[in-house]
Each structure stands twice: as structure tokens, then as C-alpha cells.
mmCIF file of C-alpha atoms and ligand atoms in Angstrom:
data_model
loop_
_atom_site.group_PDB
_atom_site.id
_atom_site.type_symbol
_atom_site.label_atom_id
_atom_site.label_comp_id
_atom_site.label_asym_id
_atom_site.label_seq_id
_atom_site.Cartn_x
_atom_site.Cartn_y
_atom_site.Cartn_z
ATOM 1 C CA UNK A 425 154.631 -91.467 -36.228
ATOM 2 C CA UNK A 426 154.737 -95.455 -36.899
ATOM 3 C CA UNK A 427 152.760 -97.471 -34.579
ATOM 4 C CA UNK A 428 155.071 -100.185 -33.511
ATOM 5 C CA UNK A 429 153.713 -103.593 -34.940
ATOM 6 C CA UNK A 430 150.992 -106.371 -32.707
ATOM 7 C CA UNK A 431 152.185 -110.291 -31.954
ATOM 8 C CA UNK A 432 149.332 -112.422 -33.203
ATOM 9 C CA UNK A 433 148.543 -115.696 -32.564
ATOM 10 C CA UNK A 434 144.744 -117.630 -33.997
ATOM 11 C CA UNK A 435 143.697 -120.055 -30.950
ATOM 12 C CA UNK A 436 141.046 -121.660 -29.879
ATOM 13 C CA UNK A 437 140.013 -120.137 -25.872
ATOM 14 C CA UNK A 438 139.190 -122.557 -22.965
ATOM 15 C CA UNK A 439 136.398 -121.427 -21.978
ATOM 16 C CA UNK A 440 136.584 -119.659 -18.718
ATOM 17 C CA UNK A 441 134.751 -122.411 -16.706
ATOM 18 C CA UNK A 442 136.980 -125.067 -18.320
ATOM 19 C CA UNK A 443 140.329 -123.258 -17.571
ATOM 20 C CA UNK A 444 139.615 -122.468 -13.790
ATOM 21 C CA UNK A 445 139.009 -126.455 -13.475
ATOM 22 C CA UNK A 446 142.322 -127.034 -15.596
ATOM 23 C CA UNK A 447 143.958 -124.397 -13.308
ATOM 24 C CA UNK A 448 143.062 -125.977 -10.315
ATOM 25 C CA UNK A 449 143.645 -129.512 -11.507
ATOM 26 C CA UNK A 450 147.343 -128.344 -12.290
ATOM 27 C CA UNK A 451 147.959 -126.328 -9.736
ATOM 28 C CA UNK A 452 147.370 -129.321 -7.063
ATOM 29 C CA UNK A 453 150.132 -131.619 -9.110
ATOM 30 C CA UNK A 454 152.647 -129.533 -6.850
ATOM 31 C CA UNK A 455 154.699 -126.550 -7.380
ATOM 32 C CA UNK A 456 156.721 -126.654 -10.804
ATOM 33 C CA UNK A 457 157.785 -124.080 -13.375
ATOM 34 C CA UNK A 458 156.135 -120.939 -14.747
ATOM 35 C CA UNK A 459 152.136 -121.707 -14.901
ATOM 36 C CA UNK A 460 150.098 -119.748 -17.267
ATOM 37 C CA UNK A 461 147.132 -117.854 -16.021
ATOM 38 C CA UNK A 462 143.891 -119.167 -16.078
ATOM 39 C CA UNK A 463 142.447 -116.308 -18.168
ATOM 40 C CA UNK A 464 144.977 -116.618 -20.681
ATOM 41 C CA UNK A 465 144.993 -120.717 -21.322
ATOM 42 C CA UNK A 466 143.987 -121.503 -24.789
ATOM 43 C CA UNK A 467 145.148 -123.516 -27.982
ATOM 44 C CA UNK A 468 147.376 -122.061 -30.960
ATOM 45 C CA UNK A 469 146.272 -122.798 -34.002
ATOM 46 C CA UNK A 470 148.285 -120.607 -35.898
ATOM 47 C CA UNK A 471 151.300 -118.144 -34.956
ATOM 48 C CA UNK A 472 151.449 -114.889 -36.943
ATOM 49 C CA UNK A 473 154.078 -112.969 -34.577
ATOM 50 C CA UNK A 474 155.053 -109.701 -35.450
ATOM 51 C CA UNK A 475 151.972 -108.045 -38.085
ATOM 52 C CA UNK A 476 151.479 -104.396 -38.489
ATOM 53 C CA UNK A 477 148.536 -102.909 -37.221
ATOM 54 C CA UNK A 478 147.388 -101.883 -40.873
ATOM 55 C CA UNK A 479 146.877 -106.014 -41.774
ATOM 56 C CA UNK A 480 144.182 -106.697 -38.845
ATOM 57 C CA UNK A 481 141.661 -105.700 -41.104
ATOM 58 C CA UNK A 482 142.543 -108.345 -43.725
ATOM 59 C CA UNK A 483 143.444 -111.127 -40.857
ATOM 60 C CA UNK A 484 139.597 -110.875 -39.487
ATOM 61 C CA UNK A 485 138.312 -110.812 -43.067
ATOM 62 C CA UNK A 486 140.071 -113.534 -43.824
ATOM 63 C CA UNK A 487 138.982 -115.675 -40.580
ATOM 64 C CA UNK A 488 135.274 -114.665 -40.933
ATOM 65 C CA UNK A 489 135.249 -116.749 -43.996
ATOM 66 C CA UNK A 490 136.741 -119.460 -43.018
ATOM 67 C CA UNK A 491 133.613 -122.800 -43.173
ATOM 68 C CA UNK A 492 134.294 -124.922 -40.470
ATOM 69 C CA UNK A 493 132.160 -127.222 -38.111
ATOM 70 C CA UNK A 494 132.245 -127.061 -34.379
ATOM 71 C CA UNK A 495 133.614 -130.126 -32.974
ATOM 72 C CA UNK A 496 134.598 -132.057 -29.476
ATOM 73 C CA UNK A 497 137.651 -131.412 -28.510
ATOM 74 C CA UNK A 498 139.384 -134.002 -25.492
ATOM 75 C CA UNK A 499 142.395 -133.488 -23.961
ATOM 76 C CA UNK A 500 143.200 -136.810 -22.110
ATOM 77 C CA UNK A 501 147.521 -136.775 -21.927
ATOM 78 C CA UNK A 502 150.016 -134.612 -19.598
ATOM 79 C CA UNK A 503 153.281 -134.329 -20.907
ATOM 80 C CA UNK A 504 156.102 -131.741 -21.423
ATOM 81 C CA UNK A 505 159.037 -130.801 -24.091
ATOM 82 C CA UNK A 506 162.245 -130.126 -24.467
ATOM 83 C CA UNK A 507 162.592 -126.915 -23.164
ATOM 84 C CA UNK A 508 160.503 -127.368 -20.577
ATOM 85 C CA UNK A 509 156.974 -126.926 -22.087
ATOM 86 C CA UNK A 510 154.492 -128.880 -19.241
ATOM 87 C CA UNK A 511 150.661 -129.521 -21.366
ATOM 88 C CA UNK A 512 147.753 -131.593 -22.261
ATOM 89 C CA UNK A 513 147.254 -133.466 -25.347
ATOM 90 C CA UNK A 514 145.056 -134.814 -26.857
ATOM 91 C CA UNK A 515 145.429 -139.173 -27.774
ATOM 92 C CA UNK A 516 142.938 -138.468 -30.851
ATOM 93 C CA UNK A 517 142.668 -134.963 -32.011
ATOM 94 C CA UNK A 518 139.870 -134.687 -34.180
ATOM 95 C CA UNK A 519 139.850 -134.386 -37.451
ATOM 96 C CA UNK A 520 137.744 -130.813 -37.908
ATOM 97 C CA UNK A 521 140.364 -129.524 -35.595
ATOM 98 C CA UNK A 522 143.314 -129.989 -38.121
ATOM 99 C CA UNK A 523 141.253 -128.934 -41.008
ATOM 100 C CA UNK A 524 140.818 -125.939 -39.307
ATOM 101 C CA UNK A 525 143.955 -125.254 -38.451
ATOM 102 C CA UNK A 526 144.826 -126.390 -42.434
ATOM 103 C CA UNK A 527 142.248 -123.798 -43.842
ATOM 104 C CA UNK A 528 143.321 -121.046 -41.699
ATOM 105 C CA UNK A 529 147.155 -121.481 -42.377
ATOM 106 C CA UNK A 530 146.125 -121.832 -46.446
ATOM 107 C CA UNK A 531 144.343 -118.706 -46.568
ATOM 108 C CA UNK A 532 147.113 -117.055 -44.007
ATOM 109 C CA UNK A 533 150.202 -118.360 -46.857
ATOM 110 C CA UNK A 534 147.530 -117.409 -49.885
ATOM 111 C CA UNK A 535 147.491 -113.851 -48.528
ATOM 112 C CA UNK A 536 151.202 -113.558 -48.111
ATOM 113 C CA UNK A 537 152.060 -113.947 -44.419
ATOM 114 C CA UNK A 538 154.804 -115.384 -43.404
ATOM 115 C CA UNK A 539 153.749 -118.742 -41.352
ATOM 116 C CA UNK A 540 156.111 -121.159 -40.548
ATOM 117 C CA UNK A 541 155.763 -124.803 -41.795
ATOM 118 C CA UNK A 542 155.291 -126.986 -39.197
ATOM 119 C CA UNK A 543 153.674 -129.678 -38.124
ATOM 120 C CA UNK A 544 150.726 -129.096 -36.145
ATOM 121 C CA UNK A 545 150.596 -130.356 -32.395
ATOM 122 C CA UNK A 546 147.673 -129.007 -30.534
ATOM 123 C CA UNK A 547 148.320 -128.919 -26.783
ATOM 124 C CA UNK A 548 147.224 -126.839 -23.771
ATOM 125 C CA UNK A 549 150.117 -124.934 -22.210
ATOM 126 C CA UNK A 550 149.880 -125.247 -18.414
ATOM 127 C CA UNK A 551 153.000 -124.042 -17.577
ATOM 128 C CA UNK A 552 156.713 -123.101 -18.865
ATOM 129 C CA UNK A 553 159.994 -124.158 -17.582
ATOM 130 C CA UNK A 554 158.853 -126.603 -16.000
ATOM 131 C CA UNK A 555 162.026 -129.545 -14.933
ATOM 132 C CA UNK A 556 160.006 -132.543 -14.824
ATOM 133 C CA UNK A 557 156.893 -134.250 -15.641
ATOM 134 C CA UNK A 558 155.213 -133.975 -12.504
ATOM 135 C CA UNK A 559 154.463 -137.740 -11.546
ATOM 136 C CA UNK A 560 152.133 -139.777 -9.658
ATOM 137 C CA UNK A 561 149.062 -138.694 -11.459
ATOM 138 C CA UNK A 562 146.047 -140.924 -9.426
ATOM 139 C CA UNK A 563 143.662 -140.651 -12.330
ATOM 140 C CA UNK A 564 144.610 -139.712 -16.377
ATOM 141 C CA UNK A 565 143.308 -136.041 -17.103
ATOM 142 C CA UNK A 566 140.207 -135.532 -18.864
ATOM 143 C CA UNK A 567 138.705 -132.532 -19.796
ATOM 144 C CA UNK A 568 136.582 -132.143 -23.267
ATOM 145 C CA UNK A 569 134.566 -129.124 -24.551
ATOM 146 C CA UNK A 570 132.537 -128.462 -27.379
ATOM 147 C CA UNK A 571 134.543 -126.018 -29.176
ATOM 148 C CA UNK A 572 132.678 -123.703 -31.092
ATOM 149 C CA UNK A 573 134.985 -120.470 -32.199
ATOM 150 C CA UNK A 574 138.201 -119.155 -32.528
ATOM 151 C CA UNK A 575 139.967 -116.276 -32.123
ATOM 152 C CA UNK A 576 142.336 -113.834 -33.335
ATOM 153 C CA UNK A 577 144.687 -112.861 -30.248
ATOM 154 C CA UNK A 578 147.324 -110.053 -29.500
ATOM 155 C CA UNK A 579 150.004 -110.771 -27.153
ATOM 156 C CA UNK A 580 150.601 -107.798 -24.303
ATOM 157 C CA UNK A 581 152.986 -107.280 -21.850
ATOM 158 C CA UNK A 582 150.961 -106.020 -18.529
ATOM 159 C CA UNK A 583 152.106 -105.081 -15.172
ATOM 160 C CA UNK A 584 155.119 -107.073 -15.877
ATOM 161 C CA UNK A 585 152.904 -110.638 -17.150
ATOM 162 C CA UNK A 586 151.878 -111.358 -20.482
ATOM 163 C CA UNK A 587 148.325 -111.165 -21.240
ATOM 164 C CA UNK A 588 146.417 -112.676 -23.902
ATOM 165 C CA UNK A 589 143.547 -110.366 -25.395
ATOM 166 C CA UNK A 590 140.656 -111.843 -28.308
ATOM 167 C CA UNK A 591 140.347 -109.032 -30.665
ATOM 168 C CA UNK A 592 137.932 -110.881 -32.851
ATOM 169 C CA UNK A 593 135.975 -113.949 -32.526
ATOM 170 C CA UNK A 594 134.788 -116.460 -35.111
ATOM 171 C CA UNK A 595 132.170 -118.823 -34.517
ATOM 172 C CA UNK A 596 132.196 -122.605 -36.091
ATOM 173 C CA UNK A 597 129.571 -123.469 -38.646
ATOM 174 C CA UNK A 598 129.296 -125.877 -41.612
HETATM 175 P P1 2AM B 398 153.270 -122.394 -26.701
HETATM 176 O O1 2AM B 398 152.146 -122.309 -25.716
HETATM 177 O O2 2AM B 398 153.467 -123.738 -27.281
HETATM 178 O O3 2AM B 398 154.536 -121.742 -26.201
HETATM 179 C C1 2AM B 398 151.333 -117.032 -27.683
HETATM 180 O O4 2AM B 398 152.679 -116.815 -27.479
HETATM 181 C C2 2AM B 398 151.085 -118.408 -28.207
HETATM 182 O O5 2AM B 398 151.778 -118.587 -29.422
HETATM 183 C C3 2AM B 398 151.530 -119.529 -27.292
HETATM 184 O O6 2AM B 398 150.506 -120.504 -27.241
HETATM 185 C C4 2AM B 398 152.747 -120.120 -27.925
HETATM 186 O O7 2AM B 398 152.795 -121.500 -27.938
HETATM 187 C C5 2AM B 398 152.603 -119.710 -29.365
HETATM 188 N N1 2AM B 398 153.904 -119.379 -29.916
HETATM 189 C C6 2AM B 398 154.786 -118.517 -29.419
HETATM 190 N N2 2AM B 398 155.876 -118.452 -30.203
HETATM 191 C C7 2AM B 398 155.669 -119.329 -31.203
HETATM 192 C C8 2AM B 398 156.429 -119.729 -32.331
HETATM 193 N N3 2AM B 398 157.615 -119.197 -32.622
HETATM 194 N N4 2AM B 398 155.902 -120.645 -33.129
HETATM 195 C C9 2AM B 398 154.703 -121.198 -32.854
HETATM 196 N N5 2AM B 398 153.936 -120.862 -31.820
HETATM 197 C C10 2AM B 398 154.416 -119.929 -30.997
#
């Protein structure tokens, strides 16, 4: 029997104290598309998508060796795509943050998996199909972290929602 095949993503988690103040903070803006749960905010650094089971070996492997430093991390900018995409962003993201996400998508292409090229935006999803940039913000977000790991993440579908789950972590040092 084949085991049917995991959607990956690498991200960075908000940390759980973090992401309850984000989730408040967003949820009083008003009522507006599809918000993502607290528990499951976080940044994508890379998106893998479909992997079989059989590589998760190799993908923690080759994240464990990954030499990076921990860094500050600021996101200080609401806005929202095309398509409806409502998150933060960051006016300055720092530098050890796209080398990071440089390294790991390197190693990721050097090992054969199929990444796609793009260019690298980091943002905070709050919500999806969301109409409108809510307005009338009274004061600019601001919420920073010291960021000190990253994970590897499967995508689930639970009781009907989508749940992100760490299935290894990777702490920042260098
Ligand atoms: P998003 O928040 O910008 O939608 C899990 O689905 C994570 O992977 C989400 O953070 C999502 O980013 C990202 N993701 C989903 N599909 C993707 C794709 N095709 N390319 C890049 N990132 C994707």
C-alpha cells in the first residue's frame, strides 16, 4: 500500500504569545475575509508542496545543517494582494532573514526538489479573501520578535480547517 504524499512548507512560527496579540489586534479591525487561526500564524520561508513521506528524512537533515544567526524580525505594514491575501510586512526585512531563506532554498534545489523561483516576500497571513484593506488604522502595527528557529511544517485538513503541524524544529546559531 502507498502512503499518499505530505504538503510541506519551511516557516518561521509566531510564537504563541505573539500570535494571540496579532490575533486580537486583527480581529478588532472589524469583520473581513477568512482569518487564519492563531495557532497556525507563521512565516513561509520556503514551499515544498506535495513530498513523499520517504524524503522527510533528507528535508530535516538537510535543515539541521543549515548555519544561520537568530535575528529581529519587525513587522510594521498591513496590506493585502490581489486575490485577496490581508498581512503584515515588514518596511526593512532583515538581512539574516533572506539569507536564510537563500540557504534553505539552495540546499532544497541542490538536493533536487522542485522549488519554485520566486522572489521572496515575507509577510504574516492574517486572513484570506479578504475585499478590502481594512482602513482607519489609529496607530501603524508593530510587533517584533527575536526569531530564533524554524520549522519544517505539514499541512492537514482537520475537522473541516486546515491545521498547521511543526514536525521538526531548527534552532538559529552562527
Ligand atoms: P500564504 O500564506 O501566502 O498563502 C501553507 O499553505 C503556507 O504555504 C502558507 O503560508 C502559504 O502562503 C504558503 N503557500 C501555499 N501555497 C503556496 C505556493 N503555491 N507557493 C508559495 N507558497 C505557498
Amino acid at each position: 500500500m502507498t502512503t499518499p504524499p505530505l504538503r510541506l512548507f519551511f516557516a518561521l512560527p509566531c510564537p504563541p504569545d505573539l500570535a494571540s496579540r496579532v490575533a486580537s489586534w486583527r480581529d478588532a479591525l472589524g469583520t473581513f475575509g477568512r482569518p487564519v487561526a492563531a495557532e497556525n500564524l507563521h512565516i513561509t520561508l520556503v514551499f515544498l508542496g506535495s513530498q513523499p513521506r520517504g524524503r522527510l528524512a533528507e528535508l530535516k537533515a538537510l535543515a539541521e545543517e543549515i548555519v544561520a544567526p537568530a535575528f529581529a524580525l519587525t513587522f510594521d505594514r498591513l496590506e493585502r494582494w490581489h486575490g485577496g491575501l490581508l498581512h503584515l510586512a515588514s518596511s526593512r526585512p532583515p538581512d539574516a532573514l533572506i539569507a536564510l531563506e537563500h540557504s534553505l532554498r539552495e540546499r532544497l534545489l541542490s538536493q533536487g526538489f522542485d522549488v519554485e523561483d520566486r522572489r521572496f516576500h515575507p509577510h504574516l497571513t492574517l486572513a484570506r479573501h479578504c475585499r478590502a484593506l481594512p482602513g482607519g488604522l489609529a496607530v501603524a502595527p508593530s510587533f517584533s520578535w527575536q526569531v530564533e528557529s524554524f520549522a519544517l511544517y505539514v499541512s492537514e485538513n482537520h475537522q473541516g480547517g486546515t491545521r498547521y503541524k511543526a514536525l521538526s524544529r531548527h534552532h538559529l546559531r552562527g
